[in-house]
mmCIF file of C-alpha atoms in Angstrom:
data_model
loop_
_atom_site.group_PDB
_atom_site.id
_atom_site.type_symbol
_atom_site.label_atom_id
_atom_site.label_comp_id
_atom_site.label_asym_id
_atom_site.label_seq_id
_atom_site.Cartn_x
_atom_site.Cartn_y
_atom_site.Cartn_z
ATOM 1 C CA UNK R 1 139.568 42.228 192.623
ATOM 2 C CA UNK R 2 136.480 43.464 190.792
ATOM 3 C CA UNK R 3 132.846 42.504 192.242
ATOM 4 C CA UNK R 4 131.738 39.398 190.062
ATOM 5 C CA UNK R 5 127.806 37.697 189.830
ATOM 6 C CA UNK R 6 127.389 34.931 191.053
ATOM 7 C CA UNK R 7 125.601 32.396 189.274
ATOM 8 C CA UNK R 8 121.590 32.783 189.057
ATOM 9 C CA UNK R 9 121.019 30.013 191.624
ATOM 10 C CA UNK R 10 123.748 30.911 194.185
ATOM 11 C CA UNK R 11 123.008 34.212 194.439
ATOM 12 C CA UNK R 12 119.318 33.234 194.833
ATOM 13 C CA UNK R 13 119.911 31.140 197.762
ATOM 14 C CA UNK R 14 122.022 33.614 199.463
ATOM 15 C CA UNK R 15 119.009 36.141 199.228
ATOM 16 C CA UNK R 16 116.762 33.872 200.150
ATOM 17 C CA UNK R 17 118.885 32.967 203.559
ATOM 18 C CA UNK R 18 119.723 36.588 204.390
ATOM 19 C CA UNK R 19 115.838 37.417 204.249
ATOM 20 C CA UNK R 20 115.022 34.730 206.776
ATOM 21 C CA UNK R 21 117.762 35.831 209.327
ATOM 22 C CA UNK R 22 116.173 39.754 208.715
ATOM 23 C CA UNK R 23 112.420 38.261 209.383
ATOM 24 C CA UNK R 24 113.429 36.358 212.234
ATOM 25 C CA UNK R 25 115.931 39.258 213.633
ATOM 26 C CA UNK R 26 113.040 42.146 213.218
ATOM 27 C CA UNK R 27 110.458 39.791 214.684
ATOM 28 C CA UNK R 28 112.871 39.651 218.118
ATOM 29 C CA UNK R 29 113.788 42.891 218.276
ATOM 30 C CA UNK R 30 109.976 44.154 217.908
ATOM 31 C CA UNK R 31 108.956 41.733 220.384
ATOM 32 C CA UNK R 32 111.589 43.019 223.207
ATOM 33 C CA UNK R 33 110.892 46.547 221.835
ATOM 34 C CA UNK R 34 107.225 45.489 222.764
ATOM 35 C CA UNK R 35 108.520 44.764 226.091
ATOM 36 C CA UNK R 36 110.714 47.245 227.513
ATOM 37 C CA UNK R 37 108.091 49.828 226.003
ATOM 38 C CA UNK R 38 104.889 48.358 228.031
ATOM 39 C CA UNK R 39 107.583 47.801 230.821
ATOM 40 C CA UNK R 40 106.551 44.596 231.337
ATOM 41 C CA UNK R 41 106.800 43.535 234.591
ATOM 42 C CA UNK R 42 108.828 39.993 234.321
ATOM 43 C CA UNK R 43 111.418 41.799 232.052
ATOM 44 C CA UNK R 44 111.845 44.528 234.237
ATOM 45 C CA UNK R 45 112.555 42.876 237.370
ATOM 46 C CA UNK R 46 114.917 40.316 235.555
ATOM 47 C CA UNK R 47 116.881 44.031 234.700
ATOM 48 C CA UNK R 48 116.907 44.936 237.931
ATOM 49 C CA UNK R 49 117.534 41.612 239.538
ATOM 50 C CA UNK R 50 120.755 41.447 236.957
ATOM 51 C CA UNK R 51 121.775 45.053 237.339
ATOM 52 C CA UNK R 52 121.948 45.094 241.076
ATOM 53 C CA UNK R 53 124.393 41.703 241.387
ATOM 54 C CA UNK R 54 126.915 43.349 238.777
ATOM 55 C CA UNK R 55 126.867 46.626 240.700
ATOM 56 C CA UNK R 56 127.768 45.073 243.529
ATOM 57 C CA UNK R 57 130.568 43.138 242.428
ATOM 58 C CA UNK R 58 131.914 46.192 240.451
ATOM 59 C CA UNK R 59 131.929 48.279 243.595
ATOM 60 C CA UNK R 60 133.466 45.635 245.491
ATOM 61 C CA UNK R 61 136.376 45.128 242.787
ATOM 62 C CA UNK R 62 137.865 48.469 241.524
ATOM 63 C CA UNK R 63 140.474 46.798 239.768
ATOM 64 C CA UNK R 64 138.147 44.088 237.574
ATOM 65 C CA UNK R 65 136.323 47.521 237.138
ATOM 66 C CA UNK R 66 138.896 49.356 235.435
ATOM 67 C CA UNK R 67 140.023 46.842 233.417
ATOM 68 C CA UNK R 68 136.128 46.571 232.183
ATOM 69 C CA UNK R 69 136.246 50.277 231.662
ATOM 70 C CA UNK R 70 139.151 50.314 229.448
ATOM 71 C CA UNK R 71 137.919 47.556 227.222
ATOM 72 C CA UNK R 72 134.593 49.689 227.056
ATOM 73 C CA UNK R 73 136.084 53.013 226.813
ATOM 74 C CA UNK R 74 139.006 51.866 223.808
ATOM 75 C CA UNK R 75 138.531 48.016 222.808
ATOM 76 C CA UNK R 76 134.532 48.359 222.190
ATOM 77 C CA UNK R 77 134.013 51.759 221.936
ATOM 78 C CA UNK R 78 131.672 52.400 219.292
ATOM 79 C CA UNK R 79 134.194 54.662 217.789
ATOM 80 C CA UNK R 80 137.325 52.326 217.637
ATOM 81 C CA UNK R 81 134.610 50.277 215.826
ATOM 82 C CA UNK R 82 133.247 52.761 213.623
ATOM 83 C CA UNK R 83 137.076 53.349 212.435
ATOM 84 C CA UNK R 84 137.514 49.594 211.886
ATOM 85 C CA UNK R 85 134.608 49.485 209.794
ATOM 86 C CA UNK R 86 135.991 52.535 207.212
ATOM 87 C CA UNK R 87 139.214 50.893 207.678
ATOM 88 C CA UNK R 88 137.574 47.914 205.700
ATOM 89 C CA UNK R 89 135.032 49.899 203.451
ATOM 90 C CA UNK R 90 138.355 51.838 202.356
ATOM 91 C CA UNK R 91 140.157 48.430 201.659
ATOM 92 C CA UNK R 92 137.028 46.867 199.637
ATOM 93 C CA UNK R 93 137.107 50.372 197.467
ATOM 94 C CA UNK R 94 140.790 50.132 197.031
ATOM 95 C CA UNK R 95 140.100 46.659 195.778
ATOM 96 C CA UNK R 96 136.897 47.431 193.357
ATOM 97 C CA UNK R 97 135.015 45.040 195.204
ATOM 98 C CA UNK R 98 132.099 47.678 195.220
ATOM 99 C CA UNK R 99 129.197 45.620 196.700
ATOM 100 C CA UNK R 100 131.459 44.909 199.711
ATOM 101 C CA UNK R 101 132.304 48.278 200.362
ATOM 102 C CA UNK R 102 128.600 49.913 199.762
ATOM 103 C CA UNK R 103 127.435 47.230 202.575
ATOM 104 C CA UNK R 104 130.190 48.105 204.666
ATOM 105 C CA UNK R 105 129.029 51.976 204.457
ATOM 106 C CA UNK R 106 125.547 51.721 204.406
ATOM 107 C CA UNK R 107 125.804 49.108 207.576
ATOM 108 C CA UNK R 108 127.973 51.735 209.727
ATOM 109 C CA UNK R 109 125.612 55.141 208.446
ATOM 110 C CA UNK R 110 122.123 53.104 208.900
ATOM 111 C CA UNK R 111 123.251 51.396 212.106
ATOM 112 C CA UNK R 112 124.481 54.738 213.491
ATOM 113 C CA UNK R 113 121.399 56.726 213.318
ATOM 114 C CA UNK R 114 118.961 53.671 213.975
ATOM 115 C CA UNK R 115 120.534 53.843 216.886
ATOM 116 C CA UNK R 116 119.862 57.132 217.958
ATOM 117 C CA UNK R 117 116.512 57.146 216.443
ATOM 118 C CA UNK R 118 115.406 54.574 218.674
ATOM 119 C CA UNK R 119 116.864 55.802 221.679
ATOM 120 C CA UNK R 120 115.480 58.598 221.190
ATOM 121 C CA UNK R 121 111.965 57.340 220.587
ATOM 122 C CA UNK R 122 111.850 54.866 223.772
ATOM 123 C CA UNK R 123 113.509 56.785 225.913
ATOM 124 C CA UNK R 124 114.704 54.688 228.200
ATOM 125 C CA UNK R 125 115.956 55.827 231.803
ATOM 126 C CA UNK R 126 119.784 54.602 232.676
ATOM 127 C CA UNK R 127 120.171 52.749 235.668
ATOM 128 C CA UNK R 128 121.021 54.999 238.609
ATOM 129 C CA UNK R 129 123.174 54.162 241.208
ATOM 130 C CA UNK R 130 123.998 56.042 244.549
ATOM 131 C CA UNK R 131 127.552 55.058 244.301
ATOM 132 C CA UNK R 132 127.572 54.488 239.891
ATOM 133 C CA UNK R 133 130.968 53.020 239.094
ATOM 134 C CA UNK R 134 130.664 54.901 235.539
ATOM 135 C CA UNK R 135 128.647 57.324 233.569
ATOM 136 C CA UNK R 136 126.778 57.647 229.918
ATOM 137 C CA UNK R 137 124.783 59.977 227.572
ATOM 138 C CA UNK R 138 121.581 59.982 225.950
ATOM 139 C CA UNK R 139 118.829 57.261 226.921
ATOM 140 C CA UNK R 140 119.324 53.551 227.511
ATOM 141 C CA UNK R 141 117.739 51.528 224.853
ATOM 142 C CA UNK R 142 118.972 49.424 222.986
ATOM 143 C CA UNK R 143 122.877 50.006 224.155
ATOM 144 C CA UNK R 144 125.049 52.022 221.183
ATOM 145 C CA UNK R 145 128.046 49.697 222.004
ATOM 146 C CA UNK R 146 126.067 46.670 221.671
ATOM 147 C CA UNK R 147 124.604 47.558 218.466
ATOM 148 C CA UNK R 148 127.638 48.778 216.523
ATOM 149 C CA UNK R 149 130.108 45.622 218.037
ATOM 150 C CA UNK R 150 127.310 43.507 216.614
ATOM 151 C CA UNK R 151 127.320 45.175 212.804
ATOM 152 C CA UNK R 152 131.094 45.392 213.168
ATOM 153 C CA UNK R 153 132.590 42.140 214.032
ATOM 154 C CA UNK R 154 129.801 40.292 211.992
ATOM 155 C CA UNK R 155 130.171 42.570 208.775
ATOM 156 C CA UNK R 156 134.331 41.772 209.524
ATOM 157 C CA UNK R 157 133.964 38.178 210.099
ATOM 158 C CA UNK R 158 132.081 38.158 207.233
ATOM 159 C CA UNK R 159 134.725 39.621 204.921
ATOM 160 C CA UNK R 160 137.139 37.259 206.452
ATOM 161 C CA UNK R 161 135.495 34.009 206.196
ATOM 162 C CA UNK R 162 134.673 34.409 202.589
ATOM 163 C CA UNK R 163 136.932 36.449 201.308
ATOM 164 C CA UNK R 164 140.034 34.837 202.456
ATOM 165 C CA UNK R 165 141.755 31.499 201.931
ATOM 166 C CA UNK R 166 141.868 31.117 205.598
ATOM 167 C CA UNK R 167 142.453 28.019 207.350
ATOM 168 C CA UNK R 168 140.618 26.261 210.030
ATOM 169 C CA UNK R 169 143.080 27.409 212.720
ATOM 170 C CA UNK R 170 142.670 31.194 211.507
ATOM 171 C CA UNK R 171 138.914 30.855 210.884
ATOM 172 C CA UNK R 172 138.206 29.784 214.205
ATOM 173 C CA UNK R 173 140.258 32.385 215.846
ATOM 174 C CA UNK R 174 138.071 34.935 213.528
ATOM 175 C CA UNK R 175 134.606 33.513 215.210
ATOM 176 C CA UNK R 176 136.341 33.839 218.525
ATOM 177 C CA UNK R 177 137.667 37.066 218.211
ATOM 178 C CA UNK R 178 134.188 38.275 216.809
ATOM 179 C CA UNK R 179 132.353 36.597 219.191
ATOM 180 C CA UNK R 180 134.421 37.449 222.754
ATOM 181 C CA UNK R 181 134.046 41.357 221.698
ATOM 182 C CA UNK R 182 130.515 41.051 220.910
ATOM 183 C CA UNK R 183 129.583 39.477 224.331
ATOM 184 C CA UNK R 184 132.287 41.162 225.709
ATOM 185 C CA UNK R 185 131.289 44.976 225.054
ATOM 186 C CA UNK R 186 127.691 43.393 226.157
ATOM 187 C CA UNK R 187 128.783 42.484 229.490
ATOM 188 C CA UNK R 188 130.931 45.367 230.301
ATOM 189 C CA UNK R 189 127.619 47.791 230.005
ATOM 190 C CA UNK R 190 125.884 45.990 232.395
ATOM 191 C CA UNK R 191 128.316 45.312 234.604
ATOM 192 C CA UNK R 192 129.535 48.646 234.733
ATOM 193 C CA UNK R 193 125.821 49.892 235.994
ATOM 194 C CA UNK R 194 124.672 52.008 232.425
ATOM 195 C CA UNK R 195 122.897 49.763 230.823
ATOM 196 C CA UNK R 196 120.390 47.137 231.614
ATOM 197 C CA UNK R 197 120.636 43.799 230.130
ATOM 198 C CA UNK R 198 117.643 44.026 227.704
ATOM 199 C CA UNK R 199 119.124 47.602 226.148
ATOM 200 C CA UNK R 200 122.330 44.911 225.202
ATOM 201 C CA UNK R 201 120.219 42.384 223.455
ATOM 202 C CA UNK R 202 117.843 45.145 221.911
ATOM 203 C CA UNK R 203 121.569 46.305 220.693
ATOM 204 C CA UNK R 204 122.868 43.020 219.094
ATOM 205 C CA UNK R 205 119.243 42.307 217.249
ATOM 206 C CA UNK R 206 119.021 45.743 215.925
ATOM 207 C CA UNK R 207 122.562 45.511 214.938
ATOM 208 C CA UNK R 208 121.676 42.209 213.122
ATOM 209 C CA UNK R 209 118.254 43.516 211.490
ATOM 210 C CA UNK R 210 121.000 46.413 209.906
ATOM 211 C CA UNK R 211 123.761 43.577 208.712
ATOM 212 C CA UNK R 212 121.057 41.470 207.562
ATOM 213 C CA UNK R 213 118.980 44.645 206.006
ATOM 214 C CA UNK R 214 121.463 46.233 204.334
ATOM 215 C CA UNK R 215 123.201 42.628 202.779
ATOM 216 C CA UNK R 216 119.677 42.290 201.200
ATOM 217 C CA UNK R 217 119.743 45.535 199.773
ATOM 218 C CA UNK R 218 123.961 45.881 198.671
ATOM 219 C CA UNK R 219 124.002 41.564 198.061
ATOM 220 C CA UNK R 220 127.897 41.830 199.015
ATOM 221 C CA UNK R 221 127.986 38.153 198.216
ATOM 222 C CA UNK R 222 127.848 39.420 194.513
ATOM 223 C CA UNK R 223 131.816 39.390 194.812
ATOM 224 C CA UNK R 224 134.203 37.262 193.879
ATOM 225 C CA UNK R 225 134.418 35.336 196.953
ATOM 226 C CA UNK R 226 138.803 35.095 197.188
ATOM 227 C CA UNK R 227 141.775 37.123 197.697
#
């Protein structure tokens, strides 16, 4: 399967549409990144407020804990994800779809250190718990698992909605898949007392601005759309 153009007006409209979602995405995120970095006072005690009832029930259940720690730990880990991600950039390269598989990469090596970059430039402090329930490195904003579930599962839903002949049974299964780990890894931060709610949505909106960026700049729907 060798990458293909679309048509003039096609491929114009898809630009057009992934430039929206990237305004509207980077306009979000830099509001919230407004936010957490004045502290603002609303936001912060909605954090807390949030933080504090999850802690509580994850102290009080040790088994629901667990069970969110291994979906966090192996399911959602960033690097389960990370491997799914070069599992499908190798598979576009194997089948010339080039476009596909320079998104793929440049989604997974831009999200990655945007990441890190921007924890390390807020700097925000970790919840911290007299009794914590788990553990993390490096600051808090926006959450690493967040962020890379987001670019994953939507750059893989992607590839699967348009570049299979899937059904409606099997396409509907995709968004649900794609959709339970993204709000899935989301919850399990919280809940398990390292992140607060607002480093999870900084997470999926940065992860967006990179799908969103880096379609605009690789235009992966310049493939021929079927397997």
């Amino acid at each position: 399967m060798h990458d293909a153009p679309l048509t003039e007006a096609p491929a114009a409209s898809a630009r057009g549409a992934c430039l929206r979602r990237l305004a509207l995405l980077t306009v979000l995120f830099a509001v919230l990144l407004a936010l957490v970095a004045v502290r603002w006072a609303p936001l912060m005690s909605l954090d807390r407020r949030i933080a504090r009832g999850l802690h509580t029930v994850a102290v009080g259940h040790p088994a629901l804990t667990h069970v969110n720690r291994v979906f966090t730990d192996w399911v959602w880990d960033p690097l389960t994800m990370r491997a799914l991600l070069l599992a499908a950039t190798l598979w576009m390269l194997r089948r010339r779809a080039w476009r596909a598989a320079l998104w793929l990469a440049v989604c997974g090596v831009v999200g990655n250190v945007a990441s890190q970059g921007m924890k390390a430039a807020v700097g925000r402090a970790r919840p911290h718990w007299p009794d914590p329930v788990d553990s993390a490195r490096y600051a808090a904003f926006p959450s690493g698992h967040a962020m890379t579930a987001a670019i994953v599962c939507g750059a893989l839903l992607w590839l699967f909605l348009h570049r299979t002949a899937a059904g409606p049974a099997w396409r509907a299964a995709a968004w649900a898949v794609a959709l339970v780990s993204v709000v899935g890894v989301g919850f399990t931060r919280v809940y398990l007392g390292v992140h607060w709610a607002s480093d999870v949505v900084g997470g999926w909106l940065l992860g967006g601005v990179v799908l969103t960026g880096a379609a605009a700049l690789c235009a992966p729907w310049q493939a021929g759309w079927r397997t």
